[in-house]
Amino acid sequence: MPIIYVVSDSVGETAELVTKAAISQFNDAGMILKRFPYVEDHEHIDEVISLVSLDKGMIAYTLVKPDIRNYMKVKAEEAGLYACDLIGPLMDQIEQLSGKKPLNEPGLVRKLDEDYFKKVEAIEFAVKYDDGRDPRGILKADIVLIGVSRTSKTPLSQYLAHKRLKVANVPIVPEVDPPEELFNVPPEKCFGLKISPEKLNNIRRERLISLGLNDQASYANIERIKEELVYFEKVVSRIGCAVIDVTNKAVEETANSILSYFQNK
């Protein structure tokens, strides 16, 4: 039964996937795959060549370091083995097309995948712990946003999540005591979002109108808004966290301020 050795300088997932795709075109040719990961030096290649020669098999490989790739090619030819370089020719053509040199670092695809999954995890976290719906998220978060209603807490949480940061946000309302968890996390993790009463009044009135509601409701009342902001100041003062004025800032600007502070703390 034919044996194909799938050889890689990383875990070998890419090489195995491509090889399986090729085998699928032969209506179950009864081939056996043997993955041989983390091949990083000449001794490893010599071992592979020896095993493949005994099994009378072939090699499909993804080796990004030029010297290791070339060594595999030469040794396979010397042993009279079938060996297919799955990534080298493509890298060579991309180099010619782009005029840039490859990094030649094994495992970069896997690093990109891990980065992607961290981003997805952060986005799911932001949704789960949005608007104070579960205070337990405060203790798990990288960043906690605090503010009265309509200070862009949710879009800011999502924006930061795309930077792979787990963000929880907590609304501040005078009639509701803040969750105790807010006072049990390091203050440097928390950011209060401050806004001028006039700006907030305009935002809330527009929100009510968009919902088909009366823009004279207490939610958009200027005195009520001032009361909420006074209470907000008391809460952030008790926490001792940084406060960012978001009155005339886009979400991106506020996020950059937080990222700068967060990265330099």
PDB file of C-alpha atoms in Angstrom:
ATOM      1  CA  MET A   1       0.000   0.000   0.000  1.00  0.00           C
ATOM      2  CA  PRO A   2       1.593   3.326  -1.085  1.00  0.00           C
ATOM      3  CA  ILE A   3       2.868   5.547   1.730  1.00  0.00           C
ATOM      4  CA  ILE A   4       3.267   9.303   1.498  1.00  0.00           C
ATOM      5  CA  TYR A   5       5.419  11.023   4.074  1.00  0.00           C
ATOM      6  CA  VAL A   6       4.093  14.505   4.785  1.00  0.00           C
ATOM      7  CA  VAL A   7       7.124  16.495   5.940  1.00  0.00           C
ATOM      8  CA  SER A   8       7.102  19.985   7.427  1.00  0.00           C
ATOM      9  CA  ASP A   9       9.226  22.348   9.482  1.00  0.00           C
ATOM     10  CA  SER A  10       6.066  23.186  11.488  1.00  0.00           C
ATOM     11  CA  VAL A  11       3.135  20.978  12.538  1.00  0.00           C
ATOM     12  CA  GLY A  12       2.455  19.891   8.943  1.00  0.00           C
ATOM     13  CA  GLU A  13      -1.241  20.804   8.745  1.00  0.00           C
ATOM     14  CA  THR A  14      -0.874  22.679   5.449  1.00  0.00           C
ATOM     15  CA  ALA A  15       1.148  19.903   3.805  1.00  0.00           C
ATOM     16  CA  GLU A  16      -1.309  17.239   4.966  1.00  0.00           C
ATOM     17  CA  LEU A  17      -4.332  19.210   3.770  1.00  0.00           C
ATOM     18  CA  VAL A  18      -2.876  19.743   0.291  1.00  0.00           C
ATOM     19  CA  THR A  19      -1.789  16.095   0.041  1.00  0.00           C
ATOM     20  CA  LYS A  20      -5.232  14.845   1.078  1.00  0.00           C
ATOM     21  CA  ALA A  21      -6.811  17.130  -1.520  1.00  0.00           C
ATOM     22  CA  ALA A  22      -4.608  15.556  -4.193  1.00  0.00           C
ATOM     23  CA  ILE A  23      -5.297  11.989  -2.999  1.00  0.00           C
ATOM     24  CA  SER A  24      -9.050  12.653  -3.087  1.00  0.00           C
ATOM     25  CA  GLN A  25      -8.804  12.837  -6.878  1.00  0.00           C
ATOM     26  CA  PHE A  26      -7.813   9.161  -7.086  1.00  0.00           C
ATOM     27  CA  ASN A  27     -11.008   7.545  -5.749  1.00  0.00           C
ATOM     28  CA  ASP A  28      -9.513   6.032  -2.612  1.00  0.00           C
ATOM     29  CA  ALA A  29      -6.178   4.822  -3.907  1.00  0.00           C
ATOM     30  CA  GLY A  30      -5.560   3.237  -0.522  1.00  0.00           C
ATOM     31  CA  MET A  31      -2.660   5.525   0.292  1.00  0.00           C
ATOM     32  CA  ILE A  32      -1.319   5.945   3.807  1.00  0.00           C
ATOM     33  CA  LEU A  33      -0.172   9.316   5.122  1.00  0.00           C
ATOM     34  CA  LYS A  34       2.534   9.630   7.738  1.00  0.00           C
ATOM     35  CA  ARG A  35       3.076  13.124   9.073  1.00  0.00           C
ATOM     36  CA  PHE A  36       6.669  14.028   9.968  1.00  0.00           C
ATOM     37  CA  PRO A  37       6.569  17.484  11.644  1.00  0.00           C
ATOM     38  CA  TYR A  38       9.250  19.891  12.882  1.00  0.00           C
ATOM     39  CA  VAL A  39      11.957  18.864  10.415  1.00  0.00           C
ATOM     40  CA  GLU A  40      14.539  21.561  11.027  1.00  0.00           C
ATOM     41  CA  ASP A  41      17.967  20.151  10.177  1.00  0.00           C
ATOM     42  CA  HIS A  42      19.863  17.797   7.879  1.00  0.00           C
ATOM     43  CA  GLU A  43      19.753  14.894  10.355  1.00  0.00           C
ATOM     44  CA  HIS A  44      15.945  14.977  10.330  1.00  0.00           C
ATOM     45  CA  ILE A  45      15.909  14.899   6.538  1.00  0.00           C
ATOM     46  CA  ASP A  46      18.376  12.001   6.444  1.00  0.00           C
ATOM     47  CA  GLU A  47      16.064  10.096   8.786  1.00  0.00           C
ATOM     48  CA  VAL A  48      13.047  10.826   6.567  1.00  0.00           C
ATOM     49  CA  ILE A  49      14.911   9.736   3.421  1.00  0.00           C
ATOM     50  CA  SER A  50      15.919   6.489   5.118  1.00  0.00           C
ATOM     51  CA  LEU A  51      12.349   5.694   6.231  1.00  0.00           C
ATOM     52  CA  VAL A  52      10.804   6.563   2.863  1.00  0.00           C
ATOM     53  CA  SER A  53      13.385   4.443   1.058  1.00  0.00           C
ATOM     54  CA  LEU A  54      12.513   1.436   3.249  1.00  0.00           C
ATOM     55  CA  ASP A  55       8.778   1.943   2.674  1.00  0.00           C
ATOM     56  CA  LYS A  56       9.246   2.643  -1.055  1.00  0.00           C
ATOM     57  CA  GLY A  57       7.046   5.672  -0.572  1.00  0.00           C
ATOM     58  CA  MET A  58       7.124   9.323  -1.593  1.00  0.00           C
ATOM     59  CA  ILE A  59       7.498  12.691   0.133  1.00  0.00           C
ATOM     60  CA  ALA A  60       5.286  15.784   0.102  1.00  0.00           C
ATOM     61  CA  TYR A  61       6.957  18.619   1.954  1.00  0.00           C
ATOM     62  CA  THR A  62       6.569  22.214   3.080  1.00  0.00           C
ATOM     63  CA  LEU A  63       9.971  23.494   4.157  1.00  0.00           C
ATOM     64  CA  VAL A  64      10.436  27.266   4.093  1.00  0.00           C
ATOM     65  CA  LYS A  65      14.154  27.550   4.871  1.00  0.00           C
ATOM     66  CA  PRO A  66      16.023  27.500   1.518  1.00  0.00           C
ATOM     67  CA  ASP A  67      18.976  25.400   2.710  1.00  0.00           C
ATOM     68  CA  ILE A  68      16.732  22.730   4.282  1.00  0.00           C
ATOM     69  CA  ARG A  69      14.456  22.723   1.233  1.00  0.00           C
ATOM     70  CA  ASN A  70      17.386  22.318  -1.145  1.00  0.00           C
ATOM     71  CA  TYR A  71      18.904  19.576   1.002  1.00  0.00           C
ATOM     72  CA  MET A  72      15.623  17.641   0.867  1.00  0.00           C
ATOM     73  CA  LYS A  73      15.499  17.987  -2.922  1.00  0.00           C
ATOM     74  CA  VAL A  74      19.084  16.783  -3.418  1.00  0.00           C
ATOM     75  CA  LYS A  75      18.800  13.834  -1.005  1.00  0.00           C
ATOM     76  CA  ALA A  76      15.497  12.675  -2.492  1.00  0.00           C
ATOM     77  CA  GLU A  77      16.989  12.766  -5.996  1.00  0.00           C
ATOM     78  CA  GLU A  78      20.067  10.848  -4.832  1.00  0.00           C
ATOM     79  CA  ALA A  79      17.811   8.167  -3.301  1.00  0.00           C
ATOM     80  CA  GLY A  80      15.610   8.019  -6.391  1.00  0.00           C
ATOM     81  CA  LEU A  81      12.507   9.026  -4.465  1.00  0.00           C
ATOM     82  CA  TYR A  82       9.444  10.936  -5.569  1.00  0.00           C
ATOM     83  CA  ALA A  83       9.429  14.198  -3.596  1.00  0.00           C
ATOM     84  CA  CYS A  84       7.031  17.082  -4.150  1.00  0.00           C
ATOM     85  CA  ASP A  85       7.889  20.567  -2.893  1.00  0.00           C
ATOM     86  CA  LEU A  86       4.467  22.040  -2.049  1.00  0.00           C
ATOM     87  CA  ILE A  87       5.526  25.548  -1.072  1.00  0.00           C
ATOM     88  CA  GLY A  88       8.970  26.353  -2.495  1.00  0.00           C
ATOM     89  CA  PRO A  89       8.019  27.049  -6.147  1.00  0.00           C
ATOM     90  CA  LEU A  90       5.105  29.233  -5.058  1.00  0.00           C
ATOM     91  CA  MET A  91       7.328  31.216  -2.668  1.00  0.00           C
ATOM     92  CA  ASP A  92       9.901  31.680  -5.433  1.00  0.00           C
ATOM     93  CA  GLN A  93       7.289  33.081  -7.816  1.00  0.00           C
ATOM     94  CA  ILE A  94       5.799  35.364  -5.174  1.00  0.00           C
ATOM     95  CA  GLU A  95       9.314  36.658  -4.484  1.00  0.00           C
ATOM     96  CA  GLN A  96       9.796  37.429  -8.178  1.00  0.00           C
ATOM     97  CA  LEU A  97       6.377  39.072  -8.458  1.00  0.00           C
ATOM     98  CA  SER A  98       6.634  41.200  -5.316  1.00  0.00           C
ATOM     99  CA  GLY A  99      10.356  41.916  -5.356  1.00  0.00           C
ATOM    100  CA  LYS A 100      10.412  41.129  -1.618  1.00  0.00           C
ATOM    101  CA  LYS A 101      12.397  38.502   0.241  1.00  0.00           C
ATOM    102  CA  PRO A 102      10.427  35.863   2.196  1.00  0.00           C
ATOM    103  CA  LEU A 103      10.816  35.697   5.977  1.00  0.00           C
ATOM    104  CA  ASN A 104      11.639  31.972   5.816  1.00  0.00           C
ATOM    105  CA  GLU A 105      10.147  31.439   9.275  1.00  0.00           C
ATOM    106  CA  PRO A 106       8.382  28.110   9.880  1.00  0.00           C
ATOM    107  CA  GLY A 107       4.893  28.132  11.417  1.00  0.00           C
ATOM    108  CA  LEU A 108       3.742  31.609  10.389  1.00  0.00           C
ATOM    109  CA  VAL A 109       0.395  30.321   9.080  1.00  0.00           C
ATOM    110  CA  ARG A 110      -0.322  28.825  12.477  1.00  0.00           C
ATOM    111  CA  LYS A 111       0.561  32.127  14.148  1.00  0.00           C
ATOM    112  CA  LEU A 112      -1.883  33.905  11.848  1.00  0.00           C
ATOM    113  CA  ASP A 113      -4.589  31.381  12.729  1.00  0.00           C
ATOM    114  CA  GLU A 114      -3.982  31.889  16.439  1.00  0.00           C
ATOM    115  CA  ASP A 115      -4.212  35.638  15.946  1.00  0.00           C
ATOM    116  CA  TYR A 116      -7.533  35.212  14.123  1.00  0.00           C
ATOM    117  CA  PHE A 117      -9.010  33.051  16.876  1.00  0.00           C
ATOM    118  CA  LYS A 118      -7.899  35.515  19.543  1.00  0.00           C
ATOM    119  CA  LYS A 119      -9.778  38.226  17.672  1.00  0.00           C
ATOM    120  CA  VAL A 120     -12.921  36.095  17.418  1.00  0.00           C
ATOM    121  CA  GLU A 121     -12.693  35.258  21.116  1.00  0.00           C
ATOM    122  CA  ALA A 122     -12.388  38.959  21.999  1.00  0.00           C
ATOM    123  CA  ILE A 123     -15.394  39.875  19.831  1.00  0.00           C
ATOM    124  CA  GLU A 124     -17.510  37.159  21.450  1.00  0.00           C
ATOM    125  CA  PHE A 125     -16.379  38.401  24.867  1.00  0.00           C
ATOM    126  CA  ALA A 126     -17.444  41.978  24.046  1.00  0.00           C
ATOM    127  CA  VAL A 127     -20.905  40.767  23.011  1.00  0.00           C
ATOM    128  CA  LYS A 128     -21.323  38.552  26.065  1.00  0.00           C
ATOM    129  CA  TYR A 129     -20.324  41.232  28.553  1.00  0.00           C
ATOM    130  CA  ASP A 130     -21.882  44.226  26.818  1.00  0.00           C
ATOM    131  CA  ASP A 131     -23.844  46.818  28.807  1.00  0.00           C
ATOM    132  CA  GLY A 132     -23.138  45.227  32.185  1.00  0.00           C
ATOM    133  CA  ARG A 133     -25.305  42.175  31.466  1.00  0.00           C
ATOM    134  CA  ASP A 134     -22.940  39.896  33.400  1.00  0.00           C
ATOM    135  CA  PRO A 135     -20.699  41.572  36.022  1.00  0.00           C
ATOM    136  CA  ARG A 136     -18.438  38.505  36.120  1.00  0.00           C
ATOM    137  CA  GLY A 137     -16.950  39.683  32.848  1.00  0.00           C
ATOM    138  CA  ILE A 138     -15.458  42.709  34.617  1.00  0.00           C
ATOM    139  CA  LEU A 139     -12.953  40.479  36.411  1.00  0.00           C
ATOM    140  CA  LYS A 140     -12.025  38.612  33.207  1.00  0.00           C
ATOM    141  CA  ALA A 141     -11.667  41.666  30.957  1.00  0.00           C
ATOM    142  CA  ASP A 142      -8.469  43.284  29.722  1.00  0.00           C
ATOM    143  CA  ILE A 143     -10.299  46.632  29.650  1.00  0.00           C
ATOM    144  CA  VAL A 144     -13.464  47.854  31.370  1.00  0.00           C
ATOM    145  CA  LEU A 145     -15.363  50.834  29.936  1.00  0.00           C
ATOM    146  CA  ILE A 146     -17.600  52.893  32.202  1.00  0.00           C
ATOM    147  CA  GLY A 147     -20.075  55.551  31.139  1.00  0.00           C
ATOM    148  CA  VAL A 148     -23.649  56.759  31.074  1.00  0.00           C
ATOM    149  CA  SER A 149     -25.942  55.694  28.245  1.00  0.00           C
ATOM    150  CA  ARG A 150     -24.964  56.752  24.689  1.00  0.00           C
ATOM    151  CA  THR A 151     -21.249  57.350  25.277  1.00  0.00           C
ATOM    152  CA  SER A 152     -20.255  54.800  22.580  1.00  0.00           C
ATOM    153  CA  LYS A 153     -19.394  52.023  25.011  1.00  0.00           C
ATOM    154  CA  THR A 154     -20.616  49.221  22.736  1.00  0.00           C
ATOM    155  CA  PRO A 155     -18.986  50.319  19.438  1.00  0.00           C
ATOM    156  CA  LEU A 156     -15.799  51.099  21.333  1.00  0.00           C
ATOM    157  CA  SER A 157     -15.840  47.619  22.899  1.00  0.00           C
ATOM    158  CA  GLN A 158     -16.189  46.049  19.461  1.00  0.00           C
ATOM    159  CA  TYR A 159     -13.447  48.218  17.960  1.00  0.00           C
ATOM    160  CA  LEU A 160     -11.026  47.230  20.733  1.00  0.00           C
ATOM    161  CA  ALA A 161     -12.064  43.588  20.373  1.00  0.00           C
ATOM    162  CA  HIS A 162     -10.766  43.708  16.807  1.00  0.00           C
ATOM    163  CA  LYS A 163      -7.428  44.601  18.406  1.00  0.00           C
ATOM    164  CA  ARG A 164      -7.703  41.296  20.334  1.00  0.00           C
ATOM    165  CA  LEU A 165      -8.568  42.917  23.661  1.00  0.00           C
ATOM    166  CA  LYS A 166     -11.335  41.522  25.847  1.00  0.00           C
ATOM    167  CA  VAL A 167     -13.568  44.435  26.802  1.00  0.00           C
ATOM    168  CA  ALA A 168     -16.490  44.625  29.224  1.00  0.00           C
ATOM    169  CA  ASN A 169     -18.575  47.777  29.513  1.00  0.00           C
ATOM    170  CA  VAL A 170     -20.732  48.976  32.369  1.00  0.00           C
ATOM    171  CA  PRO A 171     -23.538  51.555  32.196  1.00  0.00           C
ATOM    172  CA  ILE A 172     -23.717  54.079  35.024  1.00  0.00           C
ATOM    173  CA  VAL A 173     -27.223  54.913  36.226  1.00  0.00           C
ATOM    174  CA  PRO A 174     -27.921  56.878  39.449  1.00  0.00           C
ATOM    175  CA  GLU A 175     -30.715  54.547  40.505  1.00  0.00           C
ATOM    176  CA  VAL A 176     -28.565  51.416  40.191  1.00  0.00           C
ATOM    177  CA  ASP A 177     -25.518  50.667  42.332  1.00  0.00           C
ATOM    178  CA  PRO A 178     -22.457  49.815  40.218  1.00  0.00           C
ATOM    179  CA  PRO A 179     -21.442  46.137  40.406  1.00  0.00           C
ATOM    180  CA  GLU A 180     -19.014  45.437  43.219  1.00  0.00           C
ATOM    181  CA  GLU A 181     -16.619  43.868  40.701  1.00  0.00           C
ATOM    182  CA  LEU A 182     -15.847  47.378  39.398  1.00  0.00           C
ATOM    183  CA  PHE A 183     -14.061  48.168  42.635  1.00  0.00           C
ATOM    184  CA  ASN A 184     -12.152  44.881  42.722  1.00  0.00           C
ATOM    185  CA  VAL A 185     -10.177  45.244  39.495  1.00  0.00           C
ATOM    186  CA  PRO A 186      -6.976  47.278  39.025  1.00  0.00           C
ATOM    187  CA  PRO A 187      -7.947  50.911  38.270  1.00  0.00           C
ATOM    188  CA  GLU A 188      -5.599  50.980  35.268  1.00  0.00           C
ATOM    189  CA  LYS A 189      -7.882  48.481  33.518  1.00  0.00           C
ATOM    190  CA  CYS A 190     -10.848  50.845  33.748  1.00  0.00           C
ATOM    191  CA  PHE A 191     -11.650  53.840  31.565  1.00  0.00           C
ATOM    192  CA  GLY A 192     -14.440  56.305  32.254  1.00  0.00           C
ATOM    193  CA  LEU A 193     -16.079  57.853  29.187  1.00  0.00           C
ATOM    194  CA  LYS A 194     -16.956  61.481  29.847  1.00  0.00           C
ATOM    195  CA  ILE A 195     -19.187  63.641  27.619  1.00  0.00           C
ATOM    196  CA  SER A 196     -20.631  67.165  27.742  1.00  0.00           C
ATOM    197  CA  PRO A 197     -24.309  67.429  28.793  1.00  0.00           C
ATOM    198  CA  GLU A 198     -25.211  69.368  25.636  1.00  0.00           C
ATOM    199  CA  LYS A 199     -23.671  66.818  23.295  1.00  0.00           C
ATOM    200  CA  LEU A 200     -25.302  63.932  25.139  1.00  0.00           C
ATOM    201  CA  ASN A 201     -28.632  65.732  25.051  1.00  0.00           C
ATOM    202  CA  ASN A 202     -28.418  65.984  21.237  1.00  0.00           C
ATOM    203  CA  ILE A 203     -27.386  62.344  20.858  1.00  0.00           C
ATOM    204  CA  ARG A 204     -30.201  61.080  23.057  1.00  0.00           C
ATOM    205  CA  ARG A 205     -32.836  63.238  21.379  1.00  0.00           C
ATOM    206  CA  GLU A 206     -31.791  61.924  17.977  1.00  0.00           C
ATOM    207  CA  ARG A 207     -31.906  58.393  19.332  1.00  0.00           C
ATOM    208  CA  LEU A 208     -35.466  58.845  20.618  1.00  0.00           C
ATOM    209  CA  ILE A 209     -36.600  60.347  17.315  1.00  0.00           C
ATOM    210  CA  SER A 210     -35.052  57.441  15.362  1.00  0.00           C
ATOM    211  CA  LEU A 211     -37.084  55.067  17.531  1.00  0.00           C
ATOM    212  CA  GLY A 212     -40.268  57.057  16.907  1.00  0.00           C
ATOM    213  CA  LEU A 213     -40.447  58.242  20.504  1.00  0.00           C
ATOM    214  CA  ASN A 214     -41.007  61.643  22.084  1.00  0.00           C
ATOM    215  CA  ASP A 215     -37.690  63.498  22.281  1.00  0.00           C
ATOM    216  CA  GLN A 216     -38.919  65.305  25.396  1.00  0.00           C
ATOM    217  CA  ALA A 217     -38.709  62.138  27.487  1.00  0.00           C
ATOM    218  CA  SER A 218     -36.683  62.281  30.707  1.00  0.00           C
ATOM    219  CA  TYR A 219     -33.955  60.231  28.973  1.00  0.00           C
ATOM    220  CA  ALA A 220     -33.064  63.329  26.950  1.00  0.00           C
ATOM    221  CA  ASN A 221     -33.814  65.901  29.648  1.00  0.00           C
ATOM    222  CA  ILE A 222     -30.787  68.133  30.224  1.00  0.00           C
ATOM    223  CA  GLU A 223     -31.223  68.234  33.994  1.00  0.00           C
ATOM    224  CA  ARG A 224     -31.529  64.467  34.144  1.00  0.00           C
ATOM    225  CA  ILE A 225     -28.387  64.154  32.038  1.00  0.00           C
ATOM    226  CA  LYS A 226     -26.450  66.458  34.367  1.00  0.00           C
ATOM    227  CA  GLU A 227     -27.572  64.346  37.316  1.00  0.00           C
ATOM    228  CA  GLU A 228     -26.284  61.195  35.593  1.00  0.00           C
ATOM    229  CA  LEU A 229     -22.945  62.812  34.819  1.00  0.00           C
ATOM    230  CA  VAL A 230     -22.469  63.981  38.400  1.00  0.00           C
ATOM    231  CA  TYR A 231     -23.101  60.421  39.574  1.00  0.00           C
ATOM    232  CA  PHE A 232     -20.687  59.127  36.913  1.00  0.00           C
ATOM    233  CA  GLU A 233     -17.951  61.438  38.266  1.00  0.00           C
ATOM    234  CA  LYS A 234     -18.486  60.037  41.769  1.00  0.00           C
ATOM    235  CA  VAL A 235     -18.157  56.457  40.536  1.00  0.00           C
ATOM    236  CA  VAL A 236     -14.960  56.970  38.507  1.00  0.00           C
ATOM    237  CA  SER A 237     -13.489  59.001  41.366  1.00  0.00           C
ATOM    238  CA  ARG A 238     -14.105  56.091  43.714  1.00  0.00           C
ATOM    239  CA  ILE A 239     -12.495  53.664  41.244  1.00  0.00           C
ATOM    240  CA  GLY A 240      -9.571  56.006  40.582  1.00  0.00           C
ATOM    241  CA  CYS A 241      -9.450  55.229  36.877  1.00  0.00           C
ATOM    242  CA  ALA A 242      -8.528  57.304  33.844  1.00  0.00           C
ATOM    243  CA  VAL A 243     -11.285  59.408  32.263  1.00  0.00           C
ATOM    244  CA  ILE A 244     -11.475  60.191  28.547  1.00  0.00           C
ATOM    245  CA  ASP A 245     -13.613  63.006  27.174  1.00  0.00           C
ATOM    246  CA  VAL A 246     -15.464  61.541  24.186  1.00  0.00           C
ATOM    247  CA  THR A 247     -17.549  64.662  23.470  1.00  0.00           C
ATOM    248  CA  ASN A 248     -16.125  65.369  20.014  1.00  0.00           C
ATOM    249  CA  LYS A 249     -14.147  62.192  19.436  1.00  0.00           C
ATOM    250  CA  ALA A 250     -14.746  59.461  16.897  1.00  0.00           C
ATOM    251  CA  VAL A 251     -14.685  55.899  18.221  1.00  0.00           C
ATOM    252  CA  GLU A 252     -11.294  55.370  16.548  1.00  0.00           C
ATOM    253  CA  GLU A 253      -9.797  58.373  18.348  1.00  0.00           C
ATOM    254  CA  THR A 254     -11.018  57.194  21.746  1.00  0.00           C
ATOM    255  CA  ALA A 255      -9.781  53.676  21.020  1.00  0.00           C
ATOM    256  CA  ASN A 256      -6.329  54.956  20.101  1.00  0.00           C
ATOM    257  CA  SER A 257      -6.174  56.937  23.350  1.00  0.00           C
ATOM    258  CA  ILE A 258      -7.067  53.814  25.316  1.00  0.00           C
ATOM    259  CA  LEU A 259      -4.633  51.622  23.387  1.00  0.00           C
ATOM    260  CA  SER A 260      -1.813  54.106  23.931  1.00  0.00           C
ATOM    261  CA  TYR A 261      -2.530  54.282  27.644  1.00  0.00           C
ATOM    262  CA  PHE A 262      -3.028  50.523  27.911  1.00  0.00           C
ATOM    263  CA  GLN A 263       0.191  49.652  26.067  1.00  0.00           C
ATOM    264  CA  ASN A 264       2.328  52.123  28.000  1.00  0.00           C
ATOM    265  CA  LYS A 265       1.059  51.432  31.484  1.00  0.00           C
TER     266      LYS A 265
END
